[in-house]
Amino acid sequence: MNSDAEQIILEAKAGDKRAFNMLVTQHQKRVLYLAYDLLGDWDEAKDVAQEVFVKAYQKLDTFEERSRFSTWIYRITTNLCIDIQRKRKRNRTEPIEKSGPDGKLNLNQKLSEPPKIEALLENTQLRRQLEEALTQLSINQKTAISLRYFQEFSTTEIAETMGCSENTVRIHIFRGIKKLKTILGNIQIS
Amino acid sequence: MKTCHFEEKIDDLLAGSLEAEAAEALENHLVTCTTCFARWEEASAMVQVLSQASAPEPPPNLLADFQSELTKALASEDDKSPLWPNIQNRARSIFWPGNTTYRVLQAAALLIFGVFIGRQFLAPVPEVVGPPVPAALNQNISTEEIESVQRFFNEAEMLIIQVMNLSYPDAIETEEIEFTQSIAQDMLVRSQTMQEEALELNDMAMLKLLHRMDVLLYEVANLSGEDMPDMLPFIQKMIRDMNIVAEIRLILEETREAIKPFSI
Ligand SMILES: [Zn+2]
């Protein structure tokens, strides 16, 4: 952490609101995008981002400088989004369509036309298709994959953010990707 | 860049040309090997698609709306009592699955337990000569303390047996998983306190064992129902590989020896 950033955090911890606003400015976009990746809805992402910074403001005194501020703030974001997704899963009224009676994913429910990679890369709908497919993964798989490939976190950073081991992160990613392949069809690089 | 002799098989795995057994073995290796995982990420078409998917475009007023709403929310925070966050809030956040991060737990352990049990036994111990002896065996420690170490490892052993006996999807239907999780969460909190004690006693052997236990407790505490089919075999394998039960039984035996009344 460079000394400027450290100084801003110290000032914010001491109650300097201007310093805290600087922290918001530095991280707001990333927090918003991360929340969107995990929730797939900009309005909800905006509400979560707001809650993240209010929580950070309230809990700044518990933040330990030896960890990075960004990791801390992304962890708050990820935890809030995971809670929202859990509630959504619990409240979902039509789970039968996507899951079998044992709660397992019904893998017969593929997209109607398995897309080819060239088409996917050119397709402006790609992101949306991926988002749709990602909703069929477990919350942890989706979170790990979003952090890794949309937010470009390292597996170490993801482990810190999600509060698990790096091996667990890799399992979530690997299993998630395997499931995505089944959902989207086997794409081939030519 | 490190190399690994499994690396060259990854293309075969992705092409689907490995036998089922070999594929499974390689998959299990892949998630524990940074070299092979990196190689797999490079070669996986799906990973490339995800990495290259263009970032989504937020609606035009989103950032401005966010900023003005946040300013209002922060202003109303300033009017609130400075006593926030209070103990209940923190305690609630620990027992809410998904928030069981190391630091929250550490903070909570301090808050919930306040002062560590048995301060009097935390007197400095002279340099240990020879192989490290677990604190529980140290003569300077009260019977009460040894019993608390014993309780912890008794529960640890039971938890491990419980985890080894979990099966999917029965554990979800019988809510066994939630029960197991709550024990692991509770033990993680207590482990923090024991680690502080071990550290003060300079008991590195105990500290190391507790750290290894933590890795396990961590995974169990975060085991969610939907990840069970993938994570449960991994955790069970981890328990077998760690050979931690043997170590726990050793400690238990030693604690029993230490508090055994003198025979005439
Ligand atoms: Zn390897």
PDB file of N, CA, C and O in Angstrom, chain B residues 107-139:
ATOM      1  N   ALA B 107     -12.209 -10.754  15.889  1.00  0.00           N
ATOM      2  CA  ALA B 107     -12.766  -9.635  16.640  1.00  0.00           C
ATOM      3  C   ALA B 107     -13.852 -10.149  17.579  1.00  0.00           C
ATOM      4  O   ALA B 107     -13.911  -9.774  18.744  1.00  0.00           O
ATOM      5  N   ALA B 108     -14.677 -11.047  17.056  1.00  0.00           N
ATOM      6  CA  ALA B 108     -15.799 -11.546  17.831  1.00  0.00           C
ATOM      7  C   ALA B 108     -15.323 -12.389  18.999  1.00  0.00           C
ATOM      8  O   ALA B 108     -15.881 -12.326  20.090  1.00  0.00           O
ATOM      9  N   ALA B 109     -14.275 -13.167  18.760  1.00  0.00           N
ATOM     10  CA  ALA B 109     -13.752 -14.009  19.832  1.00  0.00           C
ATOM     11  C   ALA B 109     -13.356 -13.136  21.016  1.00  0.00           C
ATOM     12  O   ALA B 109     -13.653 -13.439  22.161  1.00  0.00           O
ATOM     13  N   LEU B 110     -12.740 -12.019  20.692  1.00  0.00           N
ATOM     14  CA  LEU B 110     -12.323 -11.105  21.743  1.00  0.00           C
ATOM     15  C   LEU B 110     -13.530 -10.506  22.443  1.00  0.00           C
ATOM     16  O   LEU B 110     -13.560 -10.382  23.660  1.00  0.00           O
ATOM     17  N   LEU B 111     -14.529 -10.143  21.636  1.00  0.00           N
ATOM     18  CA  LEU B 111     -15.700  -9.494  22.205  1.00  0.00           C
ATOM     19  C   LEU B 111     -16.526 -10.446  23.052  1.00  0.00           C
ATOM     20  O   LEU B 111     -16.949 -10.111  24.143  1.00  0.00           O
ATOM     21  N   ILE B 112     -16.764 -11.632  22.491  1.00  0.00           N
ATOM     22  CA  ILE B 112     -17.660 -12.560  23.166  1.00  0.00           C
ATOM     23  C   ILE B 112     -17.009 -13.088  24.435  1.00  0.00           C
ATOM     24  O   ILE B 112     -17.608 -13.143  25.489  1.00  0.00           O
ATOM     25  N   PHE B 113     -15.753 -13.448  24.308  1.00  0.00           N
ATOM     26  CA  PHE B 113     -15.110 -14.043  25.472  1.00  0.00           C
ATOM     27  C   PHE B 113     -14.494 -12.984  26.377  1.00  0.00           C
ATOM     28  O   PHE B 113     -14.162 -13.269  27.512  1.00  0.00           O
ATOM     29  N   GLY B 114     -14.402 -11.776  25.817  1.00  0.00           N
ATOM     30  CA  GLY B 114     -13.858 -10.690  26.624  1.00  0.00           C
ATOM     31  C   GLY B 114     -12.456 -11.027  27.074  1.00  0.00           C
ATOM     32  O   GLY B 114     -11.535 -10.996  26.288  1.00  0.00           O
ATOM     33  N   VAL B 115     -12.335 -11.380  28.301  1.00  0.00           N
ATOM     34  CA  VAL B 115     -11.031 -11.759  28.828  1.00  0.00           C
ATOM     35  C   VAL B 115     -10.867 -13.260  28.626  1.00  0.00           C
ATOM     36  O   VAL B 115     -11.819 -14.011  28.736  1.00  0.00           O
ATOM     37  N   PHE B 116      -9.679 -13.669  28.260  1.00  0.00           N
ATOM     38  CA  PHE B 116      -9.488 -15.111  28.070  1.00  0.00           C
ATOM     39  C   PHE B 116      -9.662 -15.834  29.392  1.00  0.00           C
ATOM     40  O   PHE B 116      -9.274 -15.352  30.435  1.00  0.00           O
ATOM     41  N   ILE B 117     -10.218 -17.005  29.237  1.00  0.00           N
ATOM     42  CA  ILE B 117     -10.443 -17.819  30.432  1.00  0.00           C
ATOM     43  C   ILE B 117      -9.081 -18.140  31.052  1.00  0.00           C
ATOM     44  O   ILE B 117      -8.114 -18.398  30.360  1.00  0.00           O
ATOM     45  N   GLY B 118      -9.049 -18.112  32.350  1.00  0.00           N
ATOM     46  CA  GLY B 118      -7.847 -18.562  33.066  1.00  0.00           C
ATOM     47  C   GLY B 118      -6.618 -17.728  32.779  1.00  0.00           C
ATOM     48  O   GLY B 118      -5.577 -18.247  32.402  1.00  0.00           O
ATOM     49  N   ARG B 119      -6.726 -16.413  32.939  1.00  0.00           N
ATOM     50  CA  ARG B 119      -5.581 -15.523  32.746  1.00  0.00           C
ATOM     51  C   ARG B 119      -4.373 -16.001  33.558  1.00  0.00           C
ATOM     52  O   ARG B 119      -3.243 -15.879  33.127  1.00  0.00           O
ATOM     53  N   GLN B 120      -4.693 -16.500  34.748  1.00  0.00           N
ATOM     54  CA  GLN B 120      -3.603 -16.853  35.679  1.00  0.00           C
ATOM     55  C   GLN B 120      -2.664 -17.895  35.094  1.00  0.00           C
ATOM     56  O   GLN B 120      -1.514 -17.978  35.437  1.00  0.00           O
ATOM     57  N   PHE B 121      -3.189 -18.664  34.137  1.00  0.00           N
ATOM     58  CA  PHE B 121      -2.312 -19.728  33.630  1.00  0.00           C
ATOM     59  C   PHE B 121      -1.470 -19.234  32.453  1.00  0.00           C
ATOM     60  O   PHE B 121      -0.665 -19.931  31.899  1.00  0.00           O
ATOM     61  N   LEU B 122      -1.633 -17.948  32.154  1.00  0.00           N
ATOM     62  CA  LEU B 122      -0.879 -17.401  31.038  1.00  0.00           C
ATOM     63  C   LEU B 122       0.492 -16.863  31.454  1.00  0.00           C
ATOM     64  O   LEU B 122       1.101 -16.101  30.728  1.00  0.00           O
ATOM     65  N   ALA B 123       0.948 -17.257  32.605  1.00  0.00           N
ATOM     66  CA  ALA B 123       2.264 -16.811  33.052  1.00  0.00           C
ATOM     67  C   ALA B 123       3.329 -17.284  32.074  1.00  0.00           C
ATOM     68  O   ALA B 123       3.198 -18.348  31.484  1.00  0.00           O
ATOM     69  N   PRO B 124       4.385 -16.459  31.839  1.00  0.00           N
ATOM     70  CA  PRO B 124       5.407 -16.841  30.860  1.00  0.00           C
ATOM     71  C   PRO B 124       6.063 -18.179  31.219  1.00  0.00           C
ATOM     72  O   PRO B 124       6.249 -18.503  32.387  1.00  0.00           O
ATOM     73  N   VAL B 125       6.332 -18.936  30.179  1.00  0.00           N
ATOM     74  CA  VAL B 125       6.897 -20.269  30.369  1.00  0.00           C
ATOM     75  C   VAL B 125       8.366 -20.221  29.969  1.00  0.00           C
ATOM     76  O   VAL B 125       8.711 -19.578  28.992  1.00  0.00           O
ATOM     77  N   PRO B 126       9.250 -20.854  30.714  1.00  0.00           N
ATOM     78  CA  PRO B 126      10.663 -20.829  30.323  1.00  0.00           C
ATOM     79  C   PRO B 126      10.873 -21.489  28.962  1.00  0.00           C
ATOM     80  O   PRO B 126      10.081 -22.329  28.555  1.00  0.00           O
ATOM     81  N   GLU B 127      11.919 -21.067  28.247  1.00  0.00           N
ATOM     82  CA  GLU B 127      12.262 -21.625  26.930  1.00  0.00           C
ATOM     83  C   GLU B 127      12.156 -23.142  26.940  1.00  0.00           C
ATOM     84  O   GLU B 127      12.687 -23.805  27.833  1.00  0.00           O
ATOM     85  N   VAL B 128      11.512 -23.671  25.925  1.00  0.00           N
ATOM     86  CA  VAL B 128      11.384 -25.124  25.862  1.00  0.00           C
ATOM     87  C   VAL B 128      12.641 -25.703  25.218  1.00  0.00           C
ATOM     88  O   VAL B 128      13.053 -25.244  24.156  1.00  0.00           O
ATOM     89  N   VAL B 129      13.254 -26.657  25.885  1.00  0.00           N
ATOM     90  CA  VAL B 129      14.420 -27.317  25.301  1.00  0.00           C
ATOM     91  C   VAL B 129      13.959 -28.667  24.775  1.00  0.00           C
ATOM     92  O   VAL B 129      13.131 -29.326  25.385  1.00  0.00           O
ATOM     93  N   GLY B 130      14.480 -29.034  23.607  1.00  0.00           N
ATOM     94  CA  GLY B 130      14.069 -30.308  23.011  1.00  0.00           C
ATOM     95  C   GLY B 130      12.802 -30.114  22.212  1.00  0.00           C
ATOM     96  O   GLY B 130      12.436 -28.987  21.888  1.00  0.00           O
ATOM     97  N   PRO B 131      12.117 -31.205  21.864  1.00  0.00           N
ATOM     98  CA  PRO B 131      10.940 -31.097  21.016  1.00  0.00           C
ATOM     99  C   PRO B 131       9.824 -30.333  21.728  1.00  0.00           C
ATOM    100  O   PRO B 131       9.709 -30.422  22.951  1.00  0.00           O
ATOM    101  N   PRO B 132       9.026 -29.529  20.958  1.00  0.00           N
ATOM    102  CA  PRO B 132       7.971 -28.737  21.595  1.00  0.00           C
ATOM    103  C   PRO B 132       6.931 -29.648  22.258  1.00  0.00           C
ATOM    104  O   PRO B 132       6.552 -30.660  21.708  1.00  0.00           O
ATOM    105  N   VAL B 133       6.538 -29.263  23.436  1.00  0.00           N
ATOM    106  CA  VAL B 133       5.538 -30.029  24.184  1.00  0.00           C
ATOM    107  C   VAL B 133       4.244 -29.238  24.161  1.00  0.00           C
ATOM    108  O   VAL B 133       4.261 -28.049  24.442  1.00  0.00           O
ATOM    109  N   PRO B 134       3.108 -29.851  23.811  1.00  0.00           N
ATOM    110  CA  PRO B 134       1.871 -29.080  23.824  1.00  0.00           C
ATOM    111  C   PRO B 134       1.613 -28.464  25.190  1.00  0.00           C
ATOM    112  O   PRO B 134       1.933 -29.073  26.212  1.00  0.00           O
ATOM    113  N   ALA B 135       1.041 -27.262  25.167  1.00  0.00           N
ATOM    114  CA  ALA B 135       0.831 -26.536  26.411  1.00  0.00           C
ATOM    115  C   ALA B 135       0.046 -27.355  27.423  1.00  0.00           C
ATOM    116  O   ALA B 135       0.278 -27.279  28.615  1.00  0.00           O
ATOM    117  N   ALA B 136      -0.865 -28.184  26.885  1.00  0.00           N
ATOM    118  CA  ALA B 136      -1.727 -28.951  27.769  1.00  0.00           C
ATOM    119  C   ALA B 136      -0.928 -29.858  28.699  1.00  0.00           C
ATOM    120  O   ALA B 136      -1.409 -30.288  29.725  1.00  0.00           O
ATOM    121  N   LEU B 137       0.298 -30.155  28.282  1.00  0.00           N
ATOM    122  CA  LEU B 137       1.088 -31.076  29.077  1.00  0.00           C
ATOM    123  C   LEU B 137       1.976 -30.359  30.069  1.00  0.00           C
ATOM    124  O   LEU B 137       2.614 -30.969  30.915  1.00  0.00           O
ATOM    125  N   ASN B 138       2.025 -29.046  29.881  1.00  0.00           N
ATOM    126  CA  ASN B 138       2.922 -28.289  30.750  1.00  0.00           C
ATOM    127  C   ASN B 138       2.435 -28.326  32.195  1.00  0.00           C
ATOM    128  O   ASN B 138       1.265 -28.133  32.484  1.00  0.00           O
ATOM    129  N   GLN B 139       3.369 -28.557  33.078  1.00  0.00           N
ATOM    130  CA  GLN B 139       3.024 -28.703  34.498  1.00  0.00           C
ATOM    131  C   GLN B 139       2.367 -27.452  35.083  1.00  0.00           C
ATOM    132  O   GLN B 139       1.613 -27.549  36.027  1.00  0.00           O
TER     133      GLN B 139
END
